[in-house]
Coordinates of C-alpha atoms in Angstrom, one line a residue:
M4 CA 115.9 -105.3 36.8
K5 CA 113.9 -107.8 38.8
R6 CA 114.9 -107.7 42.5
L7 CA 114.5 -110.5 45.0
L8 CA 114.8 -110.2 48.8
C9 CA 115.7 -113.4 50.6
I10 CA 114.8 -113.6 54.3
V11 CA 117.1 -115.9 56.3
G12 CA 118.4 -116.4 59.8
G13 CA 122.0 -115.8 58.7
M14 CA 124.0 -116.5 55.6
N15 CA 126.3 -119.2 57.1
V16 CA 127.3 -122.5 55.5
G17 CA 124.0 -124.4 55.9
G18 CA 122.1 -126.4 53.3
A19 CA 119.4 -123.7 52.5
E20 CA 121.9 -120.9 52.5
T21 CA 124.3 -122.8 50.2
F22 CA 121.5 -123.5 47.8
L23 CA 120.7 -119.7 47.6
M24 CA 124.3 -118.9 47.0
K25 CA 124.6 -121.5 44.2
V26 CA 121.7 -119.9 42.4
F27 CA 122.9 -116.3 43.1
R28 CA 126.3 -117.1 41.5
R29 CA 124.6 -118.3 38.3
L30 CA 121.9 -115.6 37.9
D31 CA 122.3 -113.1 35.1
K32 CA 123.2 -110.0 37.1
T33 CA 122.0 -107.7 34.3
E34 CA 118.5 -108.9 34.7
Y35 CA 118.1 -110.1 38.3
S36 CA 119.5 -109.2 41.7
M37 CA 119.4 -111.0 45.1
D38 CA 119.5 -109.2 48.4
F39 CA 119.3 -110.7 51.9
A40 CA 117.5 -109.8 55.1
V41 CA 119.3 -111.5 57.9
A42 CA 118.6 -111.8 61.6
E43 CA 122.2 -112.5 62.5
K44 CA 123.9 -109.5 64.1
G45 CA 127.5 -110.4 63.2
R46 CA 129.1 -111.1 59.9
C47 CA 128.3 -114.5 58.3
A48 CA 130.3 -116.9 56.2
Y49 CA 128.8 -115.8 52.9
D50 CA 128.6 -112.0 53.5
D51 CA 131.8 -111.1 51.7
E52 CA 130.8 -113.1 48.6
I53 CA 127.3 -111.7 48.6
E54 CA 128.6 -108.2 48.5
S55 CA 131.2 -109.0 45.9
L56 CA 128.4 -110.3 43.7
G57 CA 126.5 -107.0 44.1
G58 CA 124.1 -108.2 46.7
K59 CA 122.9 -106.1 49.7
I60 CA 122.7 -107.4 53.3
H61 CA 120.0 -105.9 55.5
R62 CA 120.1 -106.6 59.3
I63 CA 116.7 -107.2 60.9
T64 CA 115.6 -107.9 64.4
P65 CA 115.1 -111.7 65.1
K66 CA 111.6 -112.8 65.9
S67 CA 113.0 -114.3 69.1
E68 CA 113.7 -110.8 70.3
S69 CA 110.6 -109.1 69.1
F70 CA 107.9 -110.3 66.8
S71 CA 106.6 -106.7 66.2
K72 CA 110.0 -105.3 65.4
N73 CA 110.8 -108.1 63.0
F74 CA 107.4 -107.7 61.2
G75 CA 107.7 -103.9 61.0
E76 CA 111.3 -103.9 59.8
I77 CA 110.5 -106.4 57.0
K78 CA 107.4 -104.4 56.0
K79 CA 109.4 -101.2 55.9
L80 CA 112.3 -102.7 54.1
V81 CA 110.1 -104.2 51.3
R82 CA 108.2 -100.9 51.0
D83 CA 111.2 -98.6 51.0
E84 CA 113.4 -100.7 48.7
K85 CA 110.4 -101.6 46.5
Y86 CA 111.0 -105.3 46.4
D87 CA 108.4 -107.1 44.2
Y88 CA 109.9 -110.5 44.9
V89 CA 110.5 -111.9 48.4
L90 CA 111.6 -115.4 49.4
R91 CA 111.6 -117.0 52.9
T92 CA 113.4 -120.3 53.3
S93 CA 112.7 -122.2 56.5
Q94 CA 111.7 -125.6 58.0
H95 CA 109.1 -124.0 60.3
S96 CA 105.7 -122.8 59.2
L97 CA 105.7 -119.8 61.5
S98 CA 108.5 -118.2 59.4
A99 CA 105.9 -117.6 56.7
L100 CA 104.6 -114.7 58.9
E101 CA 107.5 -112.7 57.4
L102 CA 105.9 -113.1 54.0
Y103 CA 102.7 -111.5 55.3
A104 CA 104.9 -108.6 56.4
A105 CA 106.3 -108.5 52.9
K106 CA 102.8 -108.5 51.5
Q107 CA 101.9 -105.6 53.7
G108 CA 105.0 -103.9 52.3
G109 CA 103.9 -104.3 48.7
A110 CA 105.6 -107.5 47.5
K111 CA 103.7 -109.1 44.7
T112 CA 105.4 -112.4 44.5
R113 CA 106.0 -114.1 47.9
V114 CA 107.9 -117.4 47.9
F115 CA 108.2 -119.9 50.7
R116 CA 110.8 -122.6 50.3
S117 CA 110.4 -125.6 52.7
S118 CA 113.9 -126.7 53.5
N119 CA 113.3 -129.9 55.5
S120 CA 110.9 -132.7 56.4
D121 CA 110.8 -131.8 60.1
T122 CA 111.0 -128.6 62.2
G123 CA 114.5 -129.5 63.3
V124 CA 113.8 -128.6 66.9
A125 CA 113.3 -131.3 69.5
G126 CA 110.3 -130.8 71.8
K127 CA 106.5 -130.9 71.6
K128 CA 106.1 -127.1 71.7
S129 CA 107.9 -126.6 68.4
V130 CA 105.8 -129.3 66.7
I131 CA 102.5 -128.0 68.1
L132 CA 103.4 -124.4 67.0
H133 CA 104.3 -125.7 63.5
K134 CA 101.0 -127.5 63.2
L135 CA 99.1 -124.4 64.4
C136 CA 100.8 -122.2 61.9
K137 CA 100.6 -124.6 58.9
F138 CA 98.1 -122.3 57.3
M139 CA 100.7 -119.5 57.0
P140 CA 102.8 -120.8 54.1
R141 CA 99.6 -121.8 52.2
H142 CA 98.0 -118.3 52.6
F143 CA 100.9 -115.9 52.8
A144 CA 103.0 -117.4 49.9
N145 CA 101.8 -117.4 46.3
V146 CA 104.7 -119.5 45.2
R147 CA 105.5 -122.6 47.3
I148 CA 108.6 -124.7 46.6
A149 CA 110.5 -127.6 48.2
P150 CA 113.6 -129.7 47.3
S151 CA 111.7 -133.0 47.7
T152 CA 108.2 -134.4 47.9
E153 CA 108.7 -135.1 51.6
A154 CA 109.7 -131.5 52.3
A155 CA 106.7 -130.3 50.3
D156 CA 104.2 -132.7 52.1
F157 CA 105.6 -131.6 55.5
M158 CA 105.1 -127.9 54.9
Y159 CA 102.2 -127.7 52.5
G160 CA 100.2 -130.9 53.1
K161 CA 100.1 -134.4 51.7
G162 CA 100.0 -134.5 47.9
S163 CA 100.7 -130.8 47.6
V164 CA 103.0 -131.3 44.6
E165 CA 100.6 -133.6 42.8
K166 CA 97.8 -131.2 43.4
G167 CA 99.8 -128.3 41.9
K168 CA 99.9 -126.4 45.2
A169 CA 103.7 -126.6 45.4
H170 CA 106.6 -127.1 43.1
L171 CA 109.8 -129.1 43.4
L172 CA 113.0 -127.3 42.8
N173 CA 116.1 -129.5 42.9
N174 CA 119.2 -128.8 45.0
G175 CA 121.5 -128.5 42.0
I176 CA 125.3 -128.4 42.0
D177 CA 128.1 -127.5 39.7
T178 CA 129.1 -130.9 38.5
D179 CA 132.5 -129.8 37.3
I180 CA 133.5 -128.4 40.7
F181 CA 132.4 -131.7 42.4
R182 CA 134.0 -134.1 39.8
Y183 CA 136.4 -136.6 41.4
S184 CA 140.0 -135.4 41.6
E185 CA 142.9 -137.6 42.3
D186 CA 145.1 -134.6 43.0
A187 CA 142.6 -133.3 45.6
R188 CA 142.4 -136.8 47.1
T189 CA 146.2 -136.9 47.5
S190 CA 146.3 -133.4 49.0
I191 CA 143.7 -133.9 51.6
R192 CA 145.0 -137.3 52.7
H193 CA 148.4 -135.8 53.1
E194 CA 147.0 -132.9 55.1
F195 CA 145.4 -135.3 57.7
S196 CA 148.2 -138.0 57.4
I197 CA 145.7 -140.6 56.2
E198 CA 147.4 -141.4 52.9
N199 CA 146.8 -145.2 53.0
D200 CA 143.7 -145.4 55.3
L201 CA 140.1 -146.4 54.6
V202 CA 138.3 -143.1 55.0
F203 CA 134.6 -142.5 55.7
V204 CA 133.1 -139.0 55.8
H205 CA 130.1 -137.2 57.3
I206 CA 129.3 -133.6 56.5
G207 CA 126.7 -131.8 58.5
R208 CA 125.9 -129.5 61.5
F209 CA 126.5 -131.1 64.9
N210 CA 122.9 -131.2 66.0
Y211 CA 120.2 -133.6 66.9
Q212 CA 118.9 -134.1 63.3
K213 CA 122.2 -135.6 62.1
N214 CA 122.2 -138.4 64.7
H215 CA 126.0 -138.3 65.4
K216 CA 125.7 -140.6 68.4
F217 CA 124.5 -143.5 66.2
L218 CA 127.0 -142.5 63.5
L219 CA 129.8 -142.9 66.0
D220 CA 128.4 -146.3 67.2
I221 CA 128.5 -147.4 63.5
F222 CA 132.0 -146.2 63.1
A223 CA 133.1 -148.0 66.3
E224 CA 131.9 -151.2 64.7
I225 CA 133.8 -150.4 61.5
V226 CA 137.0 -149.9 63.5
K227 CA 136.6 -153.3 65.1
L228 CA 136.9 -154.8 61.6
R229 CA 139.2 -152.2 60.1
P230 CA 141.4 -150.8 62.9
C231 CA 143.1 -148.2 60.7
A232 CA 139.8 -146.7 59.3
K233 CA 139.3 -143.0 59.7
L234 CA 136.2 -140.9 59.9
L235 CA 136.2 -137.2 58.9
L236 CA 133.5 -135.2 60.6
V237 CA 133.0 -131.9 58.7
G238 CA 131.0 -129.1 60.4
K239 CA 130.3 -127.5 63.7
G240 CA 127.3 -127.0 65.9
E241 CA 125.8 -127.0 69.4
L242 CA 126.5 -130.7 70.1
E243 CA 130.2 -130.6 69.3
E244 CA 131.5 -130.9 72.8
E245 CA 129.1 -133.8 73.5
I246 CA 130.3 -135.5 70.3
R247 CA 133.9 -135.1 71.3
T248 CA 133.1 -136.7 74.7
T249 CA 131.5 -139.6 72.9
I250 CA 134.5 -140.1 70.7
D251 CA 136.8 -140.3 73.7
K252 CA 134.4 -142.7 75.5
L253 CA 134.4 -145.0 72.5
G254 CA 138.1 -145.0 72.2
L255 CA 138.0 -143.4 68.8
S256 CA 140.3 -140.4 69.3
N257 CA 142.9 -141.7 66.9
N258 CA 140.3 -142.6 64.3
V259 CA 138.0 -139.6 64.1
I260 CA 139.1 -136.2 62.8
I261 CA 136.8 -133.2 63.4
T262 CA 137.8 -130.8 60.6
G263 CA 135.4 -127.9 61.4
V264 CA 133.7 -126.1 58.6
R265 CA 135.6 -126.5 55.3
S266 CA 135.5 -124.4 52.1
D267 CA 137.0 -127.3 50.1
V268 CA 134.2 -129.9 50.4
P269 CA 134.7 -131.3 46.9
A270 CA 138.3 -132.2 47.8
I271 CA 137.2 -133.7 51.1
L272 CA 134.7 -135.9 49.2
S273 CA 137.4 -136.9 46.7
A274 CA 139.6 -138.0 49.6
S275 CA 136.9 -140.2 51.1
D276 CA 135.9 -143.8 50.3
A277 CA 132.2 -143.7 51.5
F278 CA 129.7 -141.2 52.9
I279 CA 127.6 -142.0 56.0
M280 CA 124.4 -140.1 57.0
P281 CA 122.1 -141.8 59.5
S282 CA 119.9 -138.7 60.0
F283 CA 116.6 -138.8 61.7
F284 CA 115.1 -136.6 58.9
E285 CA 116.2 -134.5 55.9
G286 CA 114.5 -132.4 53.3
M287 CA 117.0 -133.0 50.4
P288 CA 120.5 -133.0 51.8
N289 CA 123.0 -131.0 49.6
T290 CA 125.8 -133.2 50.9
I291 CA 124.3 -136.4 49.6
I292 CA 124.0 -134.8 46.1
E293 CA 127.5 -133.5 46.3
A294 CA 128.9 -136.8 47.4
Q295 CA 127.3 -138.6 44.4
A296 CA 128.7 -136.0 42.1
T297 CA 132.2 -137.2 43.1
G298 CA 131.2 -140.8 42.6
L299 CA 131.2 -141.5 46.3
P300 CA 129.0 -144.4 47.6
C301 CA 126.5 -143.1 50.2
I302 CA 125.0 -145.1 53.1
I303 CA 122.1 -143.2 54.5
S304 CA 119.0 -143.7 56.7
D305 CA 115.7 -144.6 55.0
S306 CA 114.1 -141.6 56.6
I307 CA 115.8 -139.6 53.9
T308 CA 113.8 -139.1 50.6
K309 CA 114.3 -141.7 47.9
E310 CA 114.6 -138.8 45.5
A311 CA 118.1 -138.3 46.8
N312 CA 119.3 -141.3 44.9
I313 CA 120.2 -139.6 41.7
T314 CA 122.9 -142.0 40.5
G315 CA 122.3 -145.4 42.0
L316 CA 125.2 -144.9 44.5
V317 CA 122.9 -144.5 47.5
K318 CA 122.1 -147.4 49.9
Y319 CA 119.2 -146.9 52.3
L320 CA 119.2 -148.5 55.7
P321 CA 116.6 -148.4 58.6
L322 CA 117.7 -146.8 61.9
S323 CA 116.1 -149.8 63.6
I324 CA 118.9 -152.2 62.7
S325 CA 122.1 -152.4 64.7
A326 CA 125.2 -150.4 64.3
E327 CA 127.0 -153.6 63.5
Q328 CA 124.7 -154.2 60.5
W329 CA 125.3 -150.6 59.4
A330 CA 129.0 -151.1 59.6
N331 CA 129.0 -154.2 57.5
E332 CA 126.9 -152.4 54.8
C333 CA 129.3 -149.4 54.9
L334 CA 132.3 -151.6 54.3
A335 CA 130.5 -153.5 51.5
A336 CA 129.7 -150.2 49.8
V337 CA 133.3 -149.0 49.3
A338 CA 134.1 -149.1 45.6
S339 CA 137.5 -149.7 44.0
E340 CA 136.8 -147.2 41.2
R341 CA 134.9 -143.9 41.2
K342 CA 131.9 -143.6 38.8
D343 CA 131.5 -140.5 36.6
T344 CA 128.0 -139.3 37.4
K345 CA 127.8 -136.0 35.4
S346 CA 125.4 -137.4 32.8
A347 CA 123.0 -138.6 35.5
F348 CA 122.9 -135.2 37.1
I349 CA 122.1 -133.5 33.8
K350 CA 119.5 -136.1 32.9
N351 CA 117.7 -135.6 36.2
K352 CA 118.1 -131.8 36.2
Y353 CA 120.4 -131.6 39.2
D354 CA 123.0 -129.6 37.5
I355 CA 123.1 -126.0 38.8
Q356 CA 122.3 -124.3 35.4
S357 CA 119.1 -126.3 35.0
V358 CA 118.1 -125.5 38.6
T359 CA 118.8 -121.8 38.1
D360 CA 116.7 -121.7 35.0
D361 CA 113.8 -123.4 37.0
F362 CA 114.3 -120.9 39.8
V363 CA 113.9 -118.0 37.4
N364 CA 110.8 -119.5 35.8
L365 CA 109.2 -120.3 39.2
I366 CA 109.9 -117.0 40.9
F367 CA 110.6 -114.2 38.5
D368 CA 108.3 -115.4 35.7
F369 CA 105.5 -116.3 38.1
K370 CA 102.0 -115.4 36.8

């Protein structure tokens, strides 16, 4: 049995965590196991499923509380449990310090997964710290992976994939689960009383990165042209109250529906007519991949990697143009029929089985 320890902040419904769960579900449990070291003190969204799949959850002290305790606990955990394989997924280079702790504990294969193309934290201090610590993923990890070229370049240096210093590992999905469903569309639209409306959707944490303020400006322009249009905002986060205030100020209270975190994302996507994501930055957003799997047109910022356009359903727009221009493009993108995209996913190796096979080859079969 080859055993992998994944070090994460907490196993909640985020992009990196969801990626790990998709792989975990597909792994051959007779040959491989995945356990998780989490800095979250309370129960997380995926904890029950992890345990039902046979995974262990170890609680560790967050670095924000004590660097020394965090380091020592990881070292001891790896040593006591005899983990040969350890993975850290993060968008900040400092997190690779935990792989050094794993090395001290005896881990032979240490994997760093760059999950984004920015630190995700506003402020000069975070950026400076990331730059000062950029040597860490390169020195403490002997396997370096990323979901896109941009995410690899950000963490490991320009041209890291081309030079063989990092490997791309796609954010794969189960294409059957995300296939368009007319029944799901009808059910969700009935739930929110939007049966006959034009529906746009955004799925993402309510934080700076996702640029909700501009998203709402765009949607306000859409409503001027299509007064009955609706916007589903799926997620939660630290800026939720600020976003609710903006919705009220723009007079969109009857048009915007905040759903919270949902477990039925495929159904939400089937119920929608277009996906909007004007993010400031992304690594390789799961939600864009999932939206395309349902045949949904996607209008996203050109700061997001071009590698996200798997199916030809993605339209890239600069953040420098007006909200009105974005609105016109969003309306123009709405399609009358959904496109079946499964073959494009398999061809480009974005189906979850291909990704799981690559995961095994890169990590467990590393030489």
